[in-house]
mmCIF file of C-alpha atoms and ligand atoms in Angstrom:
data_model
loop_
_atom_site.group_PDB
_atom_site.id
_atom_site.type_symbol
_atom_site.label_atom_id
_atom_site.label_comp_id
_atom_site.label_asym_id
_atom_site.label_seq_id
_atom_site.Cartn_x
_atom_site.Cartn_y
_atom_site.Cartn_z
ATOM 1 C CA UNK A 1 110.376 107.404 135.885
ATOM 2 C CA UNK A 2 107.183 106.481 137.473
ATOM 3 C CA UNK A 3 104.972 103.973 135.233
ATOM 4 C CA UNK A 4 101.592 102.277 134.787
ATOM 5 C CA UNK A 5 100.938 99.154 133.802
ATOM 6 C CA UNK A 6 98.405 98.583 131.034
ATOM 7 C CA UNK A 7 97.053 95.917 128.859
ATOM 8 C CA UNK A 8 98.535 95.212 125.150
ATOM 9 C CA UNK A 9 98.064 93.074 122.438
ATOM 10 C CA UNK A 10 101.619 92.145 120.846
ATOM 11 C CA UNK A 11 104.202 89.117 120.392
ATOM 12 C CA UNK A 12 107.477 87.847 122.095
ATOM 13 C CA UNK A 13 108.855 85.971 118.669
ATOM 14 C CA UNK A 14 108.671 86.407 115.125
ATOM 15 C CA UNK A 15 106.950 82.986 114.763
ATOM 16 C CA UNK A 16 104.607 83.543 117.408
ATOM 17 C CA UNK A 17 101.100 84.787 117.227
ATOM 18 C CA UNK A 18 100.148 87.926 118.760
ATOM 19 C CA UNK A 19 98.769 87.657 122.497
ATOM 20 C CA UNK A 20 97.761 89.585 125.447
ATOM 21 C CA UNK A 21 100.632 91.387 126.904
ATOM 22 C CA UNK A 22 101.166 93.757 129.865
ATOM 23 C CA UNK A 23 103.578 96.833 129.093
ATOM 24 C CA UNK A 24 104.612 100.137 131.125
ATOM 25 C CA UNK A 25 103.287 103.479 130.112
ATOM 26 C CA UNK A 26 105.178 106.469 131.706
ATOM 27 C CA UNK A 27 103.529 108.912 134.120
ATOM 28 C CA UNK A 28 102.079 112.025 132.237
ATOM 29 C CA UNK A 29 104.781 114.891 132.123
ATOM 30 C CA UNK A 30 104.220 118.434 131.575
ATOM 31 C CA UNK A 31 103.914 118.365 127.667
ATOM 32 C CA UNK A 32 102.424 115.013 127.579
ATOM 33 C CA UNK A 33 98.831 113.987 126.718
ATOM 34 C CA UNK A 34 97.305 110.494 127.972
ATOM 35 C CA UNK A 35 95.014 108.959 125.612
ATOM 36 C CA UNK A 36 92.448 106.009 125.808
ATOM 37 C CA UNK A 37 92.749 104.287 122.849
ATOM 38 C CA UNK A 38 89.393 103.656 121.058
ATOM 39 C CA UNK A 39 90.504 102.335 117.608
ATOM 40 C CA UNK A 40 93.945 101.109 116.170
ATOM 41 C CA UNK A 41 94.389 100.488 112.172
ATOM 42 C CA UNK A 42 96.222 97.418 111.123
ATOM 43 C CA UNK A 43 99.176 98.421 108.586
ATOM 44 C CA UNK A 44 101.174 96.022 106.616
ATOM 45 C CA UNK A 45 103.981 97.448 108.243
ATOM 46 C CA UNK A 46 102.714 95.979 111.919
ATOM 47 C CA UNK A 47 102.989 92.606 110.094
ATOM 48 C CA UNK A 48 106.686 92.981 108.710
ATOM 49 C CA UNK A 49 107.695 94.223 112.215
ATOM 50 C CA UNK A 50 106.118 91.407 114.199
ATOM 51 C CA UNK A 51 107.257 89.023 112.157
ATOM 52 C CA UNK A 52 110.931 90.646 111.896
ATOM 53 C CA UNK A 53 110.878 91.265 108.206
ATOM 54 C CA UNK A 54 112.822 94.000 108.309
ATOM 55 C CA UNK A 55 115.319 92.277 110.589
ATOM 56 C CA UNK A 56 115.354 95.148 113.273
ATOM 57 C CA UNK A 57 112.682 93.933 115.605
ATOM 58 C CA UNK A 58 113.327 93.926 119.214
ATOM 59 C CA UNK A 59 110.761 91.781 121.204
ATOM 60 C CA UNK A 60 108.426 91.995 122.659
ATOM 61 C CA UNK A 61 106.662 94.163 120.064
ATOM 62 C CA UNK A 62 103.291 95.994 120.394
ATOM 63 C CA UNK A 63 102.467 96.928 116.889
ATOM 64 C CA UNK A 64 99.947 99.778 115.814
ATOM 65 C CA UNK A 65 100.282 103.452 114.514
ATOM 66 C CA UNK A 66 97.134 104.297 113.472
ATOM 67 C CA UNK A 67 95.759 105.416 116.691
ATOM 68 C CA UNK A 68 92.219 107.336 117.350
ATOM 69 C CA UNK A 69 91.155 107.799 121.084
ATOM 70 C CA UNK A 70 90.076 110.015 123.878
ATOM 71 C CA UNK A 71 92.389 112.480 126.160
ATOM 72 C CA UNK A 72 92.163 111.127 129.532
ATOM 73 C CA UNK A 73 94.778 113.526 131.313
ATOM 74 C CA UNK A 74 97.176 116.389 130.086
ATOM 75 C CA UNK A 75 100.180 117.682 131.584
ATOM 76 C CA UNK A 76 100.349 121.334 132.996
ATOM 77 C CA UNK A 77 102.119 122.713 129.942
ATOM 78 C CA UNK A 78 99.887 121.456 127.345
ATOM 79 C CA UNK A 79 97.691 123.933 125.686
ATOM 80 C CA UNK A 80 96.293 122.086 122.608
ATOM 81 C CA UNK A 81 94.157 119.327 124.105
ATOM 82 C CA UNK A 82 92.017 118.938 127.120
ATOM 83 C CA UNK A 83 90.225 115.798 128.583
ATOM 84 C CA UNK A 84 87.519 114.452 126.564
ATOM 85 C CA UNK A 85 89.026 115.663 123.134
ATOM 86 C CA UNK A 86 89.053 113.135 120.149
ATOM 87 C CA UNK A 87 93.192 112.831 119.299
ATOM 88 C CA UNK A 88 95.276 110.764 117.285
ATOM 89 C CA UNK A 89 98.846 109.285 116.886
ATOM 90 C CA UNK A 90 100.606 108.015 114.088
ATOM 91 C CA UNK A 91 103.991 106.696 113.101
ATOM 92 C CA UNK A 92 105.964 109.137 115.024
ATOM 93 C CA UNK A 93 105.668 109.930 118.924
ATOM 94 C CA UNK A 94 109.214 112.011 119.356
ATOM 95 C CA UNK A 95 111.980 113.448 117.568
ATOM 96 C CA UNK A 96 115.021 115.607 118.313
ATOM 97 C CA UNK A 97 112.749 118.892 117.681
ATOM 98 C CA UNK A 98 116.178 120.903 116.842
ATOM 99 C CA UNK A 99 117.439 119.610 113.613
ATOM 100 C CA UNK A 100 116.623 121.565 110.429
ATOM 101 C CA UNK A 101 114.078 119.154 109.443
ATOM 102 C CA UNK A 102 112.260 119.053 113.110
ATOM 103 C CA UNK A 103 112.194 123.016 112.920
ATOM 104 C CA UNK A 104 110.609 122.718 109.287
ATOM 105 C CA UNK A 105 107.910 120.389 110.567
ATOM 106 C CA UNK A 106 109.626 117.284 108.603
ATOM 107 C CA UNK A 107 110.006 115.051 111.599
ATOM 108 C CA UNK A 108 109.599 112.131 109.404
ATOM 109 C CA UNK A 109 113.604 113.198 108.438
ATOM 110 C CA UNK A 110 114.870 113.838 111.883
ATOM 111 C CA UNK A 111 118.674 114.067 111.506
ATOM 112 C CA UNK A 112 119.382 111.975 114.640
ATOM 113 C CA UNK A 113 116.324 109.765 113.790
ATOM 114 C CA UNK A 114 112.681 110.167 114.956
ATOM 115 C CA UNK A 115 111.165 107.828 117.880
ATOM 116 C CA UNK A 116 108.743 105.689 116.083
ATOM 117 C CA UNK A 117 105.364 104.857 117.690
ATOM 118 C CA UNK A 118 106.774 101.279 118.138
ATOM 119 C CA UNK A 119 109.961 99.340 118.100
ATOM 120 C CA UNK A 120 112.139 102.401 118.482
ATOM 121 C CA UNK A 121 114.444 102.987 121.695
ATOM 122 C CA UNK A 122 112.210 104.620 124.570
ATOM 123 C CA UNK A 123 113.487 107.847 125.715
ATOM 124 C CA UNK A 124 111.978 107.848 129.002
ATOM 125 C CA UNK A 125 111.691 104.310 130.171
ATOM 126 C CA UNK A 126 115.307 102.848 130.405
ATOM 127 C CA UNK A 127 115.886 99.575 128.517
ATOM 128 C CA UNK A 128 112.215 99.620 126.891
ATOM 129 C CA UNK A 129 111.055 99.702 123.340
ATOM 130 C CA UNK A 130 108.172 102.015 122.335
ATOM 131 C CA UNK A 131 105.118 100.187 122.031
ATOM 132 C CA UNK A 132 102.330 100.878 119.737
ATOM 133 C CA UNK A 133 98.494 101.262 119.511
ATOM 134 C CA UNK A 134 97.386 97.511 119.991
ATOM 135 C CA UNK A 135 96.938 98.683 123.743
ATOM 136 C CA UNK A 136 94.597 100.399 126.331
ATOM 137 C CA UNK A 137 96.324 103.660 126.415
ATOM 138 C CA UNK A 138 99.365 105.806 125.456
ATOM 139 C CA UNK A 139 101.222 108.643 126.728
ATOM 140 C CA UNK A 140 102.662 111.066 124.067
ATOM 141 C CA UNK A 141 104.058 114.829 123.710
ATOM 142 C CA UNK A 142 101.555 116.861 122.582
ATOM 143 C CA UNK A 143 103.692 117.906 119.549
ATOM 144 C CA UNK A 144 103.253 114.348 118.287
ATOM 145 C CA UNK A 145 99.400 114.337 118.976
ATOM 146 C CA UNK A 146 96.796 115.149 116.447
ATOM 147 C CA UNK A 147 93.221 116.781 116.336
ATOM 148 C CA UNK A 148 90.530 114.512 114.853
ATOM 149 C CA UNK A 149 87.885 116.696 113.274
ATOM 150 C CA UNK A 150 84.990 115.931 115.012
ATOM 151 C CA UNK A 151 82.850 115.167 111.572
ATOM 152 C CA UNK A 152 85.035 112.340 111.122
ATOM 153 C CA UNK A 153 83.883 108.866 112.285
ATOM 154 C CA UNK A 154 86.699 107.946 114.945
ATOM 155 C CA UNK A 155 87.123 104.357 113.877
ATOM 156 C CA UNK A 156 87.174 105.051 110.194
ATOM 157 C CA UNK A 157 89.699 108.019 110.803
ATOM 158 C CA UNK A 158 92.307 105.660 112.251
ATOM 159 C CA UNK A 159 93.890 104.452 109.039
ATOM 160 C CA UNK A 160 94.413 108.130 107.897
ATOM 161 C CA UNK A 161 97.203 108.005 110.496
ATOM 162 C CA UNK A 162 99.497 106.054 108.350
ATOM 163 C CA UNK A 163 97.871 104.930 105.397
ATOM 164 C CA UNK A 164 96.546 108.360 104.713
ATOM 165 C CA UNK A 165 99.525 110.649 105.492
ATOM 166 C CA UNK A 166 101.705 108.100 103.678
ATOM 167 C CA UNK A 167 99.730 108.449 100.331
ATOM 168 C CA UNK A 168 98.797 112.152 100.925
ATOM 169 C CA UNK A 169 102.310 113.320 101.356
ATOM 170 C CA UNK A 170 103.701 111.864 98.170
ATOM 171 C CA UNK A 171 100.727 112.995 96.265
ATOM 172 C CA UNK A 172 101.261 116.693 97.477
ATOM 173 C CA UNK A 173 105.111 116.978 96.913
ATOM 174 C CA UNK A 174 104.844 115.603 93.358
ATOM 175 C CA UNK A 175 101.869 118.265 92.761
ATOM 176 C CA UNK A 176 99.113 116.052 91.585
ATOM 177 C CA UNK A 177 96.288 117.719 90.948
ATOM 178 C CA UNK A 178 93.265 118.216 87.863
ATOM 179 C CA UNK A 179 95.095 117.035 84.514
ATOM 180 C CA UNK A 180 97.622 114.481 86.284
ATOM 181 C CA UNK A 181 97.258 110.920 85.286
ATOM 182 C CA UNK A 182 97.861 108.765 88.350
ATOM 183 C CA UNK A 183 98.941 105.031 88.464
ATOM 184 C CA UNK A 184 97.989 103.477 92.017
ATOM 185 C CA UNK A 185 99.629 99.950 92.228
ATOM 186 C CA UNK A 186 98.444 97.322 94.912
ATOM 187 C CA UNK A 187 94.647 98.037 96.106
ATOM 188 C CA UNK A 188 95.417 97.442 99.952
ATOM 189 C CA UNK A 189 95.056 100.050 102.871
ATOM 190 C CA UNK A 190 97.427 102.219 101.362
ATOM 191 C CA UNK A 191 96.230 101.785 97.882
ATOM 192 C CA UNK A 192 92.718 102.575 98.480
ATOM 193 C CA UNK A 193 93.720 105.716 100.068
ATOM 194 C CA UNK A 194 95.843 106.854 97.273
ATOM 195 C CA UNK A 195 92.740 106.502 95.084
ATOM 196 C CA UNK A 196 90.294 108.504 97.310
ATOM 197 C CA UNK A 197 92.781 111.068 97.919
ATOM 198 C CA UNK A 198 94.126 111.527 94.248
ATOM 199 C CA UNK A 199 90.544 111.841 93.187
ATOM 200 C CA UNK A 200 89.752 114.471 95.825
ATOM 201 C CA UNK A 201 92.690 116.134 94.520
ATOM 202 C CA UNK A 202 91.211 116.113 90.788
ATOM 203 C CA UNK A 203 93.475 113.852 89.261
ATOM 204 C CA UNK A 204 92.669 110.863 86.901
ATOM 205 C CA UNK A 205 93.362 107.495 88.512
ATOM 206 C CA UNK A 206 94.132 104.019 86.948
ATOM 207 C CA UNK A 207 94.549 101.130 89.381
ATOM 208 C CA UNK A 208 96.753 98.213 88.890
ATOM 209 C CA UNK A 209 95.837 95.060 90.941
ATOM 210 C CA UNK A 210 96.558 91.365 90.840
ATOM 211 C CA UNK A 211 93.144 90.548 92.306
ATOM 212 C CA UNK A 212 90.159 90.094 89.815
ATOM 213 C CA UNK A 213 88.198 90.268 92.490
ATOM 214 C CA UNK A 214 88.665 93.947 93.400
ATOM 215 C CA UNK A 215 88.204 95.439 90.267
ATOM 216 C CA UNK A 216 84.575 96.529 90.855
ATOM 217 C CA UNK A 217 85.946 97.930 94.271
ATOM 218 C CA UNK A 218 88.450 100.030 92.691
ATOM 219 C CA UNK A 219 85.716 101.563 90.548
ATOM 220 C CA UNK A 220 83.414 102.205 93.629
ATOM 221 C CA UNK A 221 86.264 103.755 95.482
ATOM 222 C CA UNK A 222 86.608 105.994 92.684
ATOM 223 C CA UNK A 223 89.210 104.854 90.018
ATOM 224 C CA UNK A 224 88.560 105.958 86.415
ATOM 225 C CA UNK A 225 90.083 102.531 85.107
ATOM 226 C CA UNK A 226 91.460 99.389 86.480
ATOM 227 C CA UNK A 227 94.079 97.229 85.061
ATOM 228 C CA UNK A 228 94.928 93.460 85.929
ATOM 229 C CA UNK A 229 98.564 93.664 86.301
ATOM 230 C CA UNK A 230 98.923 90.279 85.326
ATOM 231 C CA UNK A 231 97.611 90.269 81.663
ATOM 232 C CA UNK A 232 100.182 91.765 79.724
ATOM 233 C CA UNK A 233 97.949 92.871 76.991
ATOM 234 C CA UNK A 234 96.108 95.185 79.422
ATOM 235 C CA UNK A 235 99.548 96.551 80.624
ATOM 236 C CA UNK A 236 100.932 96.882 77.181
ATOM 237 C CA UNK A 237 97.384 99.105 76.514
ATOM 238 C CA UNK A 238 98.814 101.546 79.098
ATOM 239 C CA UNK A 239 102.224 101.995 78.177
ATOM 240 C CA UNK A 240 103.225 105.547 78.184
ATOM 241 C CA UNK A 241 100.155 106.837 79.618
ATOM 242 C CA UNK A 242 100.884 108.065 83.311
ATOM 243 C CA UNK A 243 102.606 111.177 84.766
ATOM 244 C CA UNK A 244 102.867 109.493 88.285
ATOM 245 C CA UNK A 245 102.611 106.136 89.909
ATOM 246 C CA UNK A 246 102.420 105.448 93.719
ATOM 247 C CA UNK A 247 103.457 101.938 94.271
ATOM 248 C CA UNK A 248 102.355 100.496 97.394
ATOM 249 C CA UNK A 249 102.763 96.807 97.088
ATOM 250 C CA UNK A 250 103.978 94.965 100.089
ATOM 251 C CA UNK A 251 105.888 92.157 98.381
ATOM 252 C CA UNK A 252 108.934 91.939 95.798
ATOM 253 C CA UNK A 253 107.315 92.529 92.287
ATOM 254 C CA UNK A 254 108.927 93.924 88.861
ATOM 255 C CA UNK A 255 108.827 97.673 88.943
ATOM 256 C CA UNK A 256 110.140 97.763 85.456
ATOM 257 C CA UNK A 257 106.615 96.554 84.238
ATOM 258 C CA UNK A 258 105.241 99.924 85.870
ATOM 259 C CA UNK A 259 108.115 102.402 84.527
ATOM 260 C CA UNK A 260 106.963 101.334 80.911
ATOM 261 C CA UNK A 261 103.836 103.037 81.982
ATOM 262 C CA UNK A 262 105.003 106.628 82.705
ATOM 263 C CA UNK A 263 105.530 109.314 80.260
ATOM 264 C CA UNK A 264 108.529 111.044 79.610
ATOM 265 C CA UNK A 265 109.290 113.164 83.008
ATOM 266 C CA UNK A 266 106.854 110.866 85.128
ATOM 267 C CA UNK A 267 107.680 109.603 88.569
ATOM 268 C CA UNK A 268 107.226 106.407 90.087
ATOM 269 C CA UNK A 269 107.153 106.763 93.861
ATOM 270 C CA UNK A 270 107.586 103.610 96.249
ATOM 271 C CA UNK A 271 105.587 103.675 99.100
ATOM 272 C CA UNK A 272 105.386 99.841 99.604
ATOM 273 C CA UNK A 273 108.258 98.565 101.841
ATOM 274 C CA UNK A 274 109.480 94.968 101.039
ATOM 275 C CA UNK A 275 112.824 94.306 102.366
ATOM 276 C CA UNK A 276 114.291 92.527 98.796
ATOM 277 C CA UNK A 277 116.095 94.844 96.317
ATOM 278 C CA UNK A 278 113.795 96.073 93.542
ATOM 279 C CA UNK A 279 116.142 95.715 90.301
ATOM 280 C CA UNK A 280 115.665 98.731 87.695
ATOM 281 C CA UNK A 281 116.552 98.482 84.166
ATOM 282 C CA UNK A 282 118.674 101.434 83.393
ATOM 283 C CA UNK A 283 117.145 102.324 80.182
ATOM 284 C CA UNK A 284 113.536 102.396 81.789
ATOM 285 C CA UNK A 285 114.606 105.552 83.513
ATOM 286 C CA UNK A 286 116.825 107.134 80.869
ATOM 287 C CA UNK A 287 115.053 107.077 77.742
ATOM 288 C CA UNK A 288 111.953 108.942 79.069
ATOM 289 C CA UNK A 289 113.994 111.036 81.994
ATOM 290 C CA UNK A 290 111.844 109.032 84.310
ATOM 291 C CA UNK A 291 112.238 109.571 88.339
ATOM 292 C CA UNK A 292 112.268 106.384 90.864
ATOM 293 C CA UNK A 293 111.511 107.754 94.110
ATOM 294 C CA UNK A 294 110.518 106.963 97.683
ATOM 295 C CA UNK A 295 108.522 108.473 100.344
ATOM 296 C CA UNK A 296 107.845 107.810 104.126
ATOM 297 C CA UNK A 297 105.182 108.659 106.075
ATOM 298 C CA UNK A 298 104.699 112.652 106.858
ATOM 299 C CA UNK A 299 105.594 115.454 109.311
ATOM 300 C CA UNK A 300 103.205 116.595 111.869
ATOM 301 C CA UNK A 301 101.889 119.695 110.296
ATOM 302 C CA UNK A 302 101.204 117.487 107.064
ATOM 303 C CA UNK A 303 99.451 114.842 108.887
ATOM 304 C CA UNK A 304 97.072 117.449 110.645
ATOM 305 C CA UNK A 305 96.698 119.168 107.214
ATOM 306 C CA UNK A 306 95.849 115.539 105.886
ATOM 307 C CA UNK A 307 93.184 115.017 108.429
ATOM 308 C CA UNK A 308 91.516 118.357 107.583
ATOM 309 C CA UNK A 309 91.662 117.748 103.976
ATOM 310 C CA UNK A 310 89.966 114.293 104.734
ATOM 311 C CA UNK A 311 87.365 116.001 106.775
ATOM 312 C CA UNK A 312 86.389 118.832 104.374
ATOM 313 C CA UNK A 313 86.489 116.592 101.226
ATOM 314 C CA UNK A 314 84.481 113.579 103.163
ATOM 315 C CA UNK A 315 87.494 111.335 102.351
ATOM 316 C CA UNK A 316 86.683 108.310 104.516
ATOM 317 C CA UNK A 317 88.734 104.755 104.728
ATOM 318 C CA UNK A 318 86.627 101.721 104.183
ATOM 319 C CA UNK A 319 87.233 99.587 106.894
ATOM 320 C CA UNK A 320 86.506 96.418 108.763
ATOM 321 C CA UNK A 321 86.391 96.441 112.428
ATOM 322 C CA UNK A 322 87.583 93.599 113.974
ATOM 323 C CA UNK A 323 88.294 92.404 117.813
ATOM 324 C CA UNK A 324 91.757 91.936 118.926
ATOM 325 C CA UNK A 325 90.956 88.032 118.633
ATOM 326 C CA UNK A 326 90.826 88.765 114.940
ATOM 327 C CA UNK A 327 94.209 90.025 114.465
ATOM 328 C CA UNK A 328 96.312 87.203 113.756
ATOM 329 C CA UNK A 329 93.716 85.974 111.355
ATOM 330 C CA UNK A 330 93.848 89.709 109.722
ATOM 331 C CA UNK A 331 97.440 89.241 109.361
ATOM 332 C CA UNK A 332 97.115 86.117 107.535
ATOM 333 C CA UNK A 333 94.452 87.801 105.493
ATOM 334 C CA UNK A 334 96.796 90.792 104.722
ATOM 335 C CA UNK A 335 99.407 88.348 103.433
ATOM 336 C CA UNK A 336 96.619 86.955 100.883
ATOM 337 C CA UNK A 337 95.903 90.614 99.766
ATOM 338 C CA UNK A 338 92.602 89.766 101.214
ATOM 339 C CA UNK A 339 91.627 93.213 102.763
ATOM 340 C CA UNK A 340 88.705 95.575 102.059
ATOM 341 C CA UNK A 341 90.413 97.859 102.799
ATOM 342 C CA UNK A 342 91.910 98.500 106.156
ATOM 343 C CA UNK A 343 91.347 96.422 109.429
ATOM 344 C CA UNK A 344 90.335 98.693 112.438
ATOM 345 C CA UNK A 345 90.715 97.180 115.865
ATOM 346 C CA UNK A 346 88.104 97.754 118.404
ATOM 347 C CA UNK A 347 90.537 98.202 121.165
ATOM 348 C CA UNK A 348 87.497 97.750 123.930
ATOM 349 C CA UNK A 349 87.797 94.243 122.982
ATOM 350 C CA UNK A 350 91.333 94.000 125.026
ATOM 351 C CA UNK A 351 89.134 94.494 128.451
HETATM 352 P P1 LIG B 1 97.960 96.024 102.254
HETATM 353 O O1 LIG B 1 96.966 96.448 102.895
HETATM 354 O O2 LIG B 1 98.505 94.204 102.740
HETATM 355 O O3 LIG B 1 98.193 96.147 100.722
HETATM 356 C C1 LIG B 1 99.189 95.546 99.708
HETATM 357 C C2 LIG B 1 98.688 94.940 98.639
HETATM 358 O O4 LIG B 1 99.933 94.840 97.719
HETATM 359 C C3 LIG B 1 97.879 94.252 98.543
HETATM 360 O O5 LIG B 1 96.489 94.150 99.003
HETATM 361 C C4 LIG B 1 97.727 93.415 97.091
HETATM 362 O O6 LIG B 1 97.032 94.467 96.288
HETATM 363 C C5 LIG B 1 99.424 94.080 96.877
HETATM 364 N N1 LIG B 1 100.219 92.760 96.588
HETATM 365 C C6 LIG B 1 100.486 92.155 97.919
HETATM 366 N N2 LIG B 1 101.400 91.073 97.517
HETATM 367 C C7 LIG B 1 101.641 91.131 96.396
HETATM 368 C C8 LIG B 1 102.549 90.534 95.375
HETATM 369 N N3 LIG B 1 103.075 89.554 95.626
HETATM 370 N N4 LIG B 1 102.587 90.869 94.134
HETATM 371 C C9 LIG B 1 101.975 92.119 93.554
HETATM 372 N N5 LIG B 1 100.933 92.691 94.474
HETATM 373 C C10 LIG B 1 100.945 92.332 95.769
HETATM 374 O O7 LIG B 1 99.359 96.705 103.000
HETATM 375 P P2 LIG B 1 99.321 98.168 103.146
HETATM 376 O O8 LIG B 1 99.218 98.415 104.488
HETATM 377 O O9 LIG B 1 98.798 99.071 102.233
HETATM 378 O O10 LIG B 1 100.959 98.515 103.079
HETATM 379 C C11 LIG B 1 101.692 98.427 101.641
HETATM 380 C C12 LIG B 1 102.968 98.413 101.819
HETATM 381 O O11 LIG B 1 103.489 99.662 102.301
HETATM 382 C C13 LIG B 1 103.584 97.680 103.252
HETATM 383 O O12 LIG B 1 105.036 97.185 102.514
HETATM 384 C C14 LIG B 1 104.003 98.679 103.940
HETATM 385 O O13 LIG B 1 105.055 98.141 104.897
HETATM 386 C C15 LIG B 1 104.637 100.080 103.362
HETATM 387 N N6 LIG B 1 104.290 101.056 104.018
HETATM 388 C C16 LIG B 1 105.060 102.067 103.997
HETATM 389 C C17 LIG B 1 104.855 103.127 104.581
HETATM 390 C C18 LIG B 1 105.881 104.163 104.259
HETATM 391 O O14 LIG B 1 105.865 105.229 105.180
HETATM 392 N N7 LIG B 1 106.581 104.486 103.027
HETATM 393 C C19 LIG B 1 103.935 103.464 105.291
HETATM 394 C C20 LIG B 1 103.041 102.501 105.699
HETATM 395 C C21 LIG B 1 103.073 101.145 105.000
HETATM 396 P P3 LIG B 1 96.395 93.706 94.808
HETATM 397 O O15 LIG B 1 95.411 92.537 95.552
HETATM 398 O O16 LIG B 1 95.752 94.974 94.509
HETATM 399 O O17 LIG B 1 97.264 93.440 94.218
HETATM 400 ZN ZN1 LIG B 2 101.834 101.855 108.934
HETATM 401 ZN ZN1 LIG B 3 115.264 116.468 114.337
#
């Protein structure tokens, strides 16, 4: 396989800061799209992976799965894209395409396992892992490339590719809409998208945050009510009030406190992904016939649907645009919950 060397920003060890690296990108094959990366969002999963918190990282790693850029080259068989188009890549860059799930456009459940945008074995370059969006360019099969509606600001659109779809998909799957009382736990990148999307779907939204400094923001982002989750009185006042809770917390926390907020037949969906087990008290589920569920990203058709929904409903992430030199600092701020509400890297700064 012919390859091209491009610049990227990643790390060679869990304890080491990210720095400029050289990586290889494959030559464009017939159904491939080459994208010059303009912007890449920083997801907390980037940090979990860079620091080997999920204990499966192969180094070097180049994180980044919220990619927006311009198409620079397409293979002969590509129908959907041409050079100059605004395009995006999310968390998946390949899958088997043949299993029951892939045929339904649910590539996130691919049976042999989908290829993630970073830290998956690369199918085309022997012995290499996939490298993510903290880089100058990427080459991806067109099936895994999304169209960015021209009305969306390209920098602000980047977080939709993970934070957007990861919250949109469960809100849709559990039929959130007018009349649904939704709780959002953890006001970070995912949490702030959950507020905006649930409101755009017509739901009533209560936000649960550990950060007093985010209360006003939560309201500005659209929340009908905001609760400081470390205040037991405020929590007690919301017992048995919610139909659906989306939990987007990146660290261990007490799930039982939230199960108690659900009404009978309510569902708590975990999208936050701390490695540690989260113990559940059986009666917190049994007594109200409640469900405790999880949800990963979304398939390609639903990701496109989400982008189009955001364009139509003017749902735009709140971003802080940074340069690559700020990435290590941004990781430290993420760990402190100090994010308003998604860092997006201006990839020009890598040159
Ligand atoms: P983020 O921007 O860092 O937000 C996480 C938020 O969780 C923080 O802002 C904070 O909100 C809250 N939090 C952090 N530490 C806490 C603690 N010790 N106790 C209680 N609350 C705490 O992260 P993100 O990018 O939104 O990602 C959130 C999680 O979702 C991560 O674990 C990430 O890996 C995961 N994720 C999963 C999927 C999926 O497919 N399921 C996709 C993307 C990301 P407050 O200040 O409001 O308390
Ligand atoms: Zn992510
Ligand atoms: Zn498959």
